[in-house]
Amino acid sequence: MKKIGKILILIGIMIFTFYYIYNKSLENKNNHDVEKYIETTSISDNTDIQNEETKENETYSVKEENKFDIQYTAVLEIPKINLKRGVVNNTKNFNSIRYAISVDNSSHYPNENGNFILYSHSGNSNIAFFSRLNQIEKDDDIYVYYNGITYHYKAVKKYDIEKTGKARVIDSNESKYITLITCNQNRRGYQTIIEGKIVDEIKY
């Protein structure tokens, strides 16, 4: 019996070590891809910012099974919860929420007025990128890096809604907003919504 116990403990340690190394490699891959995105989309001093802002968003043909070749379309950063990750468009051929923070199909990217809507899982899995979103409060900083511009938002509202598959969000062409959506782990059947409004735009 003692031998069996030692074997089970050893197996448990091996499994824990494997998942630790696996999750660490995914985190390192994300950090590399985030920095690569920011570097390749940065605007030099002699670049026409207006031309960069009006570039059409690139379309990526990413096969779902090849998840390690994801190319980000923007980067989301929330310093308060130590979050800095790439975001990806969700398409009929690629269920991006399984691998990254997803851009809702009805979103307006930050270079135009409207609402940049993002959603991701919460919980304890390695794809629960919004697991600490419930810690965000009014006036917390939210940043989006997109095509050479850092869009700085301030959180203006936080609330829960029933999880029905639909969320009513700000629809305005007079300013720029961001909406973050995830499941509320403390209220079964509810989602947490964070709304932010633009306060500044700085080239990087």
PDB file of C-alpha atoms in Angstrom:
ATOM      1  CA  MET A   1       0.000   0.000   0.000  1.00  0.00           C
ATOM      2  CA  LYS A   2       2.858   2.375   0.805  1.00  0.00           C
ATOM      3  CA  LYS A   3       4.336   1.776  -2.641  1.00  0.00           C
ATOM      4  CA  ILE A   4       1.000   2.549  -4.300  1.00  0.00           C
ATOM      5  CA  GLY A   5       0.719   5.739  -2.260  1.00  0.00           C
ATOM      6  CA  LYS A   6       4.204   6.858  -3.297  1.00  0.00           C
ATOM      7  CA  ILE A   7       3.441   6.092  -6.946  1.00  0.00           C
ATOM      8  CA  LEU A   8       0.212   8.137  -6.811  1.00  0.00           C
ATOM      9  CA  ILE A   9       2.055  11.041  -5.202  1.00  0.00           C
ATOM     10  CA  LEU A  10       4.741  10.850  -7.884  1.00  0.00           C
ATOM     11  CA  ILE A  11       2.119  10.800 -10.650  1.00  0.00           C
ATOM     12  CA  GLY A  12       0.394  13.802  -9.084  1.00  0.00           C
ATOM     13  CA  ILE A  13       3.675  15.734  -8.961  1.00  0.00           C
ATOM     14  CA  MET A  14       4.392  14.872 -12.597  1.00  0.00           C
ATOM     15  CA  ILE A  15       0.922  16.032 -13.712  1.00  0.00           C
ATOM     16  CA  PHE A  16       1.235  19.271 -11.739  1.00  0.00           C
ATOM     17  CA  THR A  17       4.699  19.897 -13.196  1.00  0.00           C
ATOM     18  CA  PHE A  18       3.458  19.228 -16.738  1.00  0.00           C
ATOM     19  CA  TYR A  19       0.565  21.688 -16.418  1.00  0.00           C
ATOM     20  CA  TYR A  20       2.797  24.299 -14.815  1.00  0.00           C
ATOM     21  CA  ILE A  21       5.312  24.081 -17.658  1.00  0.00           C
ATOM     22  CA  TYR A  22       2.525  24.002 -20.275  1.00  0.00           C
ATOM     23  CA  ASN A  23       0.782  27.073 -18.854  1.00  0.00           C
ATOM     24  CA  LYS A  24       4.098  28.880 -18.519  1.00  0.00           C
ATOM     25  CA  SER A  25       4.907  28.190 -22.165  1.00  0.00           C
ATOM     26  CA  LEU A  26       1.510  29.563 -23.217  1.00  0.00           C
ATOM     27  CA  GLU A  27       2.088  32.683 -21.126  1.00  0.00           C
ATOM     28  CA  ASN A  28       5.535  33.192 -22.630  1.00  0.00           C
ATOM     29  CA  LYS A  29       4.065  32.739 -26.119  1.00  0.00           C
ATOM     30  CA  ASN A  30       1.417  35.368 -25.391  1.00  0.00           C
ATOM     31  CA  ASN A  31       3.985  37.836 -24.042  1.00  0.00           C
ATOM     32  CA  HIS A  32       6.152  37.318 -27.132  1.00  0.00           C
ATOM     33  CA  ASP A  33       3.200  37.782 -29.506  1.00  0.00           C
ATOM     34  CA  VAL A  34       1.964  40.874 -27.649  1.00  0.00           C
ATOM     35  CA  GLU A  35       5.362  42.556 -27.871  1.00  0.00           C
ATOM     36  CA  LYS A  36       5.692  41.492 -31.510  1.00  0.00           C
ATOM     37  CA  TYR A  37       2.308  43.030 -32.334  1.00  0.00           C
ATOM     38  CA  ILE A  38       3.203  46.303 -30.604  1.00  0.00           C
ATOM     39  CA  GLU A  39       6.605  46.420 -32.291  1.00  0.00           C
ATOM     40  CA  THR A  40       5.339  45.689 -35.797  1.00  0.00           C
ATOM     41  CA  THR A  41       2.438  48.169 -35.567  1.00  0.00           C
ATOM     42  CA  SER A  42       4.329  51.037 -33.929  1.00  0.00           C
ATOM     43  CA  ILE A  43       4.336  54.366 -35.723  1.00  0.00           C
ATOM     44  CA  SER A  44       7.643  56.120 -36.340  1.00  0.00           C
ATOM     45  CA  ASP A  45       7.878  59.891 -35.848  1.00  0.00           C
ATOM     46  CA  ASN A  46       7.730  60.582 -39.578  1.00  0.00           C
ATOM     47  CA  THR A  47       4.713  58.374 -40.196  1.00  0.00           C
ATOM     48  CA  ASP A  48       1.375  59.898 -41.087  1.00  0.00           C
ATOM     49  CA  ILE A  49      -0.806  58.851 -38.135  1.00  0.00           C
ATOM     50  CA  GLN A  50      -4.036  59.539 -39.964  1.00  0.00           C
ATOM     51  CA  ASN A  51      -3.084  57.131 -42.727  1.00  0.00           C
ATOM     52  CA  GLU A  52      -2.233  54.466 -40.160  1.00  0.00           C
ATOM     53  CA  GLU A  53      -5.553  54.946 -38.364  1.00  0.00           C
ATOM     54  CA  THR A  54      -7.567  54.471 -41.512  1.00  0.00           C
ATOM     55  CA  LYS A  55      -5.922  51.214 -42.522  1.00  0.00           C
ATOM     56  CA  GLU A  56      -8.458  48.469 -42.825  1.00  0.00           C
ATOM     57  CA  ASN A  57      -8.266  45.753 -40.220  1.00  0.00           C
ATOM     58  CA  GLU A  58      -6.369  42.760 -41.581  1.00  0.00           C
ATOM     59  CA  THR A  59      -8.166  39.462 -42.055  1.00  0.00           C
ATOM     60  CA  TYR A  60      -6.406  36.398 -40.698  1.00  0.00           C
ATOM     61  CA  SER A  61      -7.134  32.883 -41.928  1.00  0.00           C
ATOM     62  CA  VAL A  62      -6.262  30.964 -38.762  1.00  0.00           C
ATOM     63  CA  LYS A  63      -7.106  27.289 -38.599  1.00  0.00           C
ATOM     64  CA  GLU A  64      -8.585  26.370 -35.243  1.00  0.00           C
ATOM     65  CA  GLU A  65      -6.372  23.322 -34.816  1.00  0.00           C
ATOM     66  CA  ASN A  66      -3.263  25.462 -35.343  1.00  0.00           C
ATOM     67  CA  LYS A  67      -3.870  27.566 -32.260  1.00  0.00           C
ATOM     68  CA  PHE A  68      -0.235  28.503 -31.735  1.00  0.00           C
ATOM     69  CA  ASP A  69      -0.200  30.553 -34.946  1.00  0.00           C
ATOM     70  CA  ILE A  70      -2.816  33.053 -33.758  1.00  0.00           C
ATOM     71  CA  GLN A  71      -2.166  36.587 -34.992  1.00  0.00           C
ATOM     72  CA  TYR A  72      -3.555  39.318 -32.778  1.00  0.00           C
ATOM     73  CA  THR A  73      -5.609  42.183 -34.198  1.00  0.00           C
ATOM     74  CA  ALA A  74      -5.052  44.382 -31.106  1.00  0.00           C
ATOM     75  CA  VAL A  75      -3.732  44.161 -27.550  1.00  0.00           C
ATOM     76  CA  LEU A  76      -5.726  44.794 -24.358  1.00  0.00           C
ATOM     77  CA  GLU A  77      -3.997  45.955 -21.176  1.00  0.00           C
ATOM     78  CA  ILE A  78      -5.549  46.472 -17.729  1.00  0.00           C
ATOM     79  CA  PRO A  79      -2.760  47.296 -15.247  1.00  0.00           C
ATOM     80  CA  LYS A  80      -4.902  46.855 -12.125  1.00  0.00           C
ATOM     81  CA  ILE A  81      -5.374  43.127 -12.774  1.00  0.00           C
ATOM     82  CA  ASN A  82      -1.988  42.607 -14.459  1.00  0.00           C
ATOM     83  CA  LEU A  83      -3.610  41.727 -17.787  1.00  0.00           C
ATOM     84  CA  LYS A  84      -1.895  42.282 -21.119  1.00  0.00           C
ATOM     85  CA  ARG A  85      -3.105  39.973 -23.866  1.00  0.00           C
ATOM     86  CA  GLY A  86      -3.846  39.941 -27.549  1.00  0.00           C
ATOM     87  CA  VAL A  87      -7.374  39.965 -28.922  1.00  0.00           C
ATOM     88  CA  VAL A  88      -8.641  38.088 -31.959  1.00  0.00           C
ATOM     89  CA  ASN A  89     -11.667  38.347 -34.226  1.00  0.00           C
ATOM     90  CA  ASN A  90     -14.181  35.542 -33.843  1.00  0.00           C
ATOM     91  CA  THR A  91     -15.231  33.987 -37.157  1.00  0.00           C
ATOM     92  CA  LYS A  92     -17.327  31.063 -38.284  1.00  0.00           C
ATOM     93  CA  ASN A  93     -14.124  29.101 -38.926  1.00  0.00           C
ATOM     94  CA  PHE A  94     -12.307  30.045 -35.724  1.00  0.00           C
ATOM     95  CA  ASN A  95     -13.767  29.952 -32.212  1.00  0.00           C
ATOM     96  CA  SER A  96     -11.320  32.502 -30.806  1.00  0.00           C
ATOM     97  CA  ILE A  97     -12.659  32.464 -27.227  1.00  0.00           C
ATOM     98  CA  ARG A  98     -10.936  29.094 -26.797  1.00  0.00           C
ATOM     99  CA  TYR A  99      -7.521  30.663 -27.410  1.00  0.00           C
ATOM    100  CA  ALA A 100      -7.676  34.432 -26.857  1.00  0.00           C
ATOM    101  CA  ILE A 101      -9.817  37.396 -25.849  1.00  0.00           C
ATOM    102  CA  SER A 102     -12.495  37.661 -28.539  1.00  0.00           C
ATOM    103  CA  VAL A 103     -13.689  40.691 -30.469  1.00  0.00           C
ATOM    104  CA  ASP A 104     -17.455  40.690 -30.913  1.00  0.00           C
ATOM    105  CA  ASN A 105     -18.572  40.746 -34.533  1.00  0.00           C
ATOM    106  CA  SER A 106     -20.590  43.938 -33.976  1.00  0.00           C
ATOM    107  CA  SER A 107     -17.571  45.847 -32.633  1.00  0.00           C
ATOM    108  CA  HIS A 108     -16.118  49.081 -33.925  1.00  0.00           C
ATOM    109  CA  TYR A 109     -12.333  49.076 -33.628  1.00  0.00           C
ATOM    110  CA  PRO A 110     -10.833  51.956 -31.578  1.00  0.00           C
ATOM    111  CA  ASN A 111      -9.805  53.992 -34.627  1.00  0.00           C
ATOM    112  CA  GLU A 112     -13.457  54.894 -35.225  1.00  0.00           C
ATOM    113  CA  ASN A 113     -16.307  56.058 -33.014  1.00  0.00           C
ATOM    114  CA  GLY A 114     -18.406  53.297 -31.558  1.00  0.00           C
ATOM    115  CA  ASN A 115     -17.986  50.431 -29.123  1.00  0.00           C
ATOM    116  CA  PHE A 116     -15.073  47.985 -28.990  1.00  0.00           C
ATOM    117  CA  ILE A 117     -16.699  44.887 -27.454  1.00  0.00           C
ATOM    118  CA  LEU A 118     -14.523  42.128 -25.998  1.00  0.00           C
ATOM    119  CA  TYR A 119     -15.409  38.929 -24.189  1.00  0.00           C
ATOM    120  CA  SER A 120     -13.530  36.081 -22.582  1.00  0.00           C
ATOM    121  CA  HIS A 121     -13.913  33.271 -20.053  1.00  0.00           C
ATOM    122  CA  SER A 122     -13.579  33.665 -16.303  1.00  0.00           C
ATOM    123  CA  GLY A 123     -12.851  30.923 -13.789  1.00  0.00           C
ATOM    124  CA  ASN A 124      -9.680  28.925 -13.185  1.00  0.00           C
ATOM    125  CA  SER A 125      -8.762  27.452 -16.569  1.00  0.00           C
ATOM    126  CA  ASN A 126      -5.781  28.557 -18.641  1.00  0.00           C
ATOM    127  CA  ILE A 127      -8.161  30.316 -21.059  1.00  0.00           C
ATOM    128  CA  ALA A 128      -9.937  32.301 -18.326  1.00  0.00           C
ATOM    129  CA  PHE A 129      -8.341  35.583 -19.367  1.00  0.00           C
ATOM    130  CA  PHE A 130     -11.059  37.653 -17.646  1.00  0.00           C
ATOM    131  CA  SER A 131     -10.881  35.745 -14.363  1.00  0.00           C
ATOM    132  CA  ARG A 132     -10.127  38.940 -12.413  1.00  0.00           C
ATOM    133  CA  LEU A 133     -12.373  41.285 -14.357  1.00  0.00           C
ATOM    134  CA  ASN A 134     -14.710  41.586 -11.347  1.00  0.00           C
ATOM    135  CA  GLN A 135     -11.948  43.566  -9.574  1.00  0.00           C
ATOM    136  CA  ILE A 136     -12.282  46.464 -12.010  1.00  0.00           C
ATOM    137  CA  GLU A 137     -13.939  49.572 -10.542  1.00  0.00           C
ATOM    138  CA  LYS A 138     -14.973  52.999 -11.833  1.00  0.00           C
ATOM    139  CA  ASP A 139     -12.070  55.144 -13.100  1.00  0.00           C
ATOM    140  CA  ASP A 140      -9.694  52.201 -13.513  1.00  0.00           C
ATOM    141  CA  ASP A 141      -7.474  52.426 -16.598  1.00  0.00           C
ATOM    142  CA  ILE A 142      -7.991  50.276 -19.682  1.00  0.00           C
ATOM    143  CA  TYR A 143      -5.650  50.426 -22.690  1.00  0.00           C
ATOM    144  CA  VAL A 144      -5.942  49.085 -26.215  1.00  0.00           C
ATOM    145  CA  TYR A 145      -2.937  49.010 -28.568  1.00  0.00           C
ATOM    146  CA  TYR A 146      -4.120  49.136 -32.153  1.00  0.00           C
ATOM    147  CA  ASN A 147      -2.228  50.025 -35.338  1.00  0.00           C
ATOM    148  CA  GLY A 148       0.320  52.306 -33.680  1.00  0.00           C
ATOM    149  CA  ILE A 149      -2.064  54.095 -31.303  1.00  0.00           C
ATOM    150  CA  THR A 150      -2.612  53.451 -27.585  1.00  0.00           C
ATOM    151  CA  TYR A 151      -6.275  54.106 -26.790  1.00  0.00           C
ATOM    152  CA  HIS A 152      -6.697  54.986 -23.127  1.00  0.00           C
ATOM    153  CA  TYR A 153     -10.136  54.369 -21.605  1.00  0.00           C
ATOM    154  CA  LYS A 154     -11.493  54.905 -18.102  1.00  0.00           C
ATOM    155  CA  ALA A 155     -14.012  52.471 -16.643  1.00  0.00           C
ATOM    156  CA  VAL A 156     -17.295  54.341 -16.174  1.00  0.00           C
ATOM    157  CA  LYS A 157     -19.766  51.603 -15.285  1.00  0.00           C
ATOM    158  CA  LYS A 158     -19.884  48.068 -13.892  1.00  0.00           C
ATOM    159  CA  TYR A 159     -22.972  45.902 -13.613  1.00  0.00           C
ATOM    160  CA  ASP A 160     -24.329  42.364 -13.925  1.00  0.00           C
ATOM    161  CA  ILE A 161     -26.898  41.009 -16.357  1.00  0.00           C
ATOM    162  CA  GLU A 162     -28.575  37.654 -16.719  1.00  0.00           C
ATOM    163  CA  LYS A 163     -26.712  35.299 -19.029  1.00  0.00           C
ATOM    164  CA  THR A 164     -29.055  35.128 -22.007  1.00  0.00           C
ATOM    165  CA  GLY A 165     -26.532  35.284 -24.847  1.00  0.00           C
ATOM    166  CA  LYS A 166     -27.365  38.941 -25.455  1.00  0.00           C
ATOM    167  CA  ALA A 167     -26.087  42.121 -23.799  1.00  0.00           C
ATOM    168  CA  ARG A 168     -27.323  45.662 -24.366  1.00  0.00           C
ATOM    169  CA  VAL A 169     -24.283  47.896 -24.856  1.00  0.00           C
ATOM    170  CA  ILE A 170     -23.656  51.545 -25.699  1.00  0.00           C
ATOM    171  CA  ASP A 171     -24.356  52.255 -29.358  1.00  0.00           C
ATOM    172  CA  SER A 172     -23.015  55.700 -30.217  1.00  0.00           C
ATOM    173  CA  ASN A 173     -21.119  57.274 -33.092  1.00  0.00           C
ATOM    174  CA  GLU A 174     -20.274  60.392 -31.062  1.00  0.00           C
ATOM    175  CA  SER A 175     -17.391  58.940 -29.021  1.00  0.00           C
ATOM    176  CA  LYS A 176     -15.314  55.811 -28.441  1.00  0.00           C
ATOM    177  CA  TYR A 177     -16.266  53.178 -25.888  1.00  0.00           C
ATOM    178  CA  ILE A 178     -15.049  49.779 -24.762  1.00  0.00           C
ATOM    179  CA  THR A 179     -17.157  46.989 -23.271  1.00  0.00           C
ATOM    180  CA  LEU A 180     -15.715  43.926 -21.511  1.00  0.00           C
ATOM    181  CA  ILE A 181     -17.954  40.905 -20.887  1.00  0.00           C
ATOM    182  CA  THR A 182     -17.424  37.724 -18.875  1.00  0.00           C
ATOM    183  CA  CYS A 183     -19.351  35.269 -16.694  1.00  0.00           C
ATOM    184  CA  ASN A 184     -19.765  36.182 -13.026  1.00  0.00           C
ATOM    185  CA  GLN A 185     -18.304  33.324 -11.000  1.00  0.00           C
ATOM    186  CA  ASN A 186     -20.050  34.526  -7.837  1.00  0.00           C
ATOM    187  CA  ARG A 187     -23.545  34.748  -9.363  1.00  0.00           C
ATOM    188  CA  ARG A 188     -24.501  31.681 -11.321  1.00  0.00           C
ATOM    189  CA  GLY A 189     -26.351  32.548 -14.517  1.00  0.00           C
ATOM    190  CA  TYR A 190     -25.072  36.141 -14.638  1.00  0.00           C
ATOM    191  CA  GLN A 191     -22.455  38.046 -16.604  1.00  0.00           C
ATOM    192  CA  THR A 192     -20.333  41.007 -15.507  1.00  0.00           C
ATOM    193  CA  ILE A 193     -20.180  44.014 -17.837  1.00  0.00           C
ATOM    194  CA  ILE A 194     -17.478  46.697 -17.678  1.00  0.00           C
ATOM    195  CA  GLU A 195     -18.032  49.842 -19.757  1.00  0.00           C
ATOM    196  CA  GLY A 196     -15.264  52.337 -20.473  1.00  0.00           C
ATOM    197  CA  LYS A 197     -14.994  55.642 -22.333  1.00  0.00           C
ATOM    198  CA  ILE A 198     -12.018  57.046 -24.249  1.00  0.00           C
ATOM    199  CA  VAL A 199      -9.919  59.707 -22.504  1.00  0.00           C
ATOM    200  CA  ASP A 200      -6.764  59.863 -24.617  1.00  0.00           C
ATOM    201  CA  GLU A 201      -4.997  58.579 -27.726  1.00  0.00           C
ATOM    202  CA  ILE A 202      -1.211  58.359 -27.919  1.00  0.00           C
ATOM    203  CA  LYS A 203       0.959  56.880 -30.648  1.00  0.00           C
ATOM    204  CA  TYR A 204       3.446  54.201 -29.616  1.00  0.00           C
TER     205      TYR A 204
END
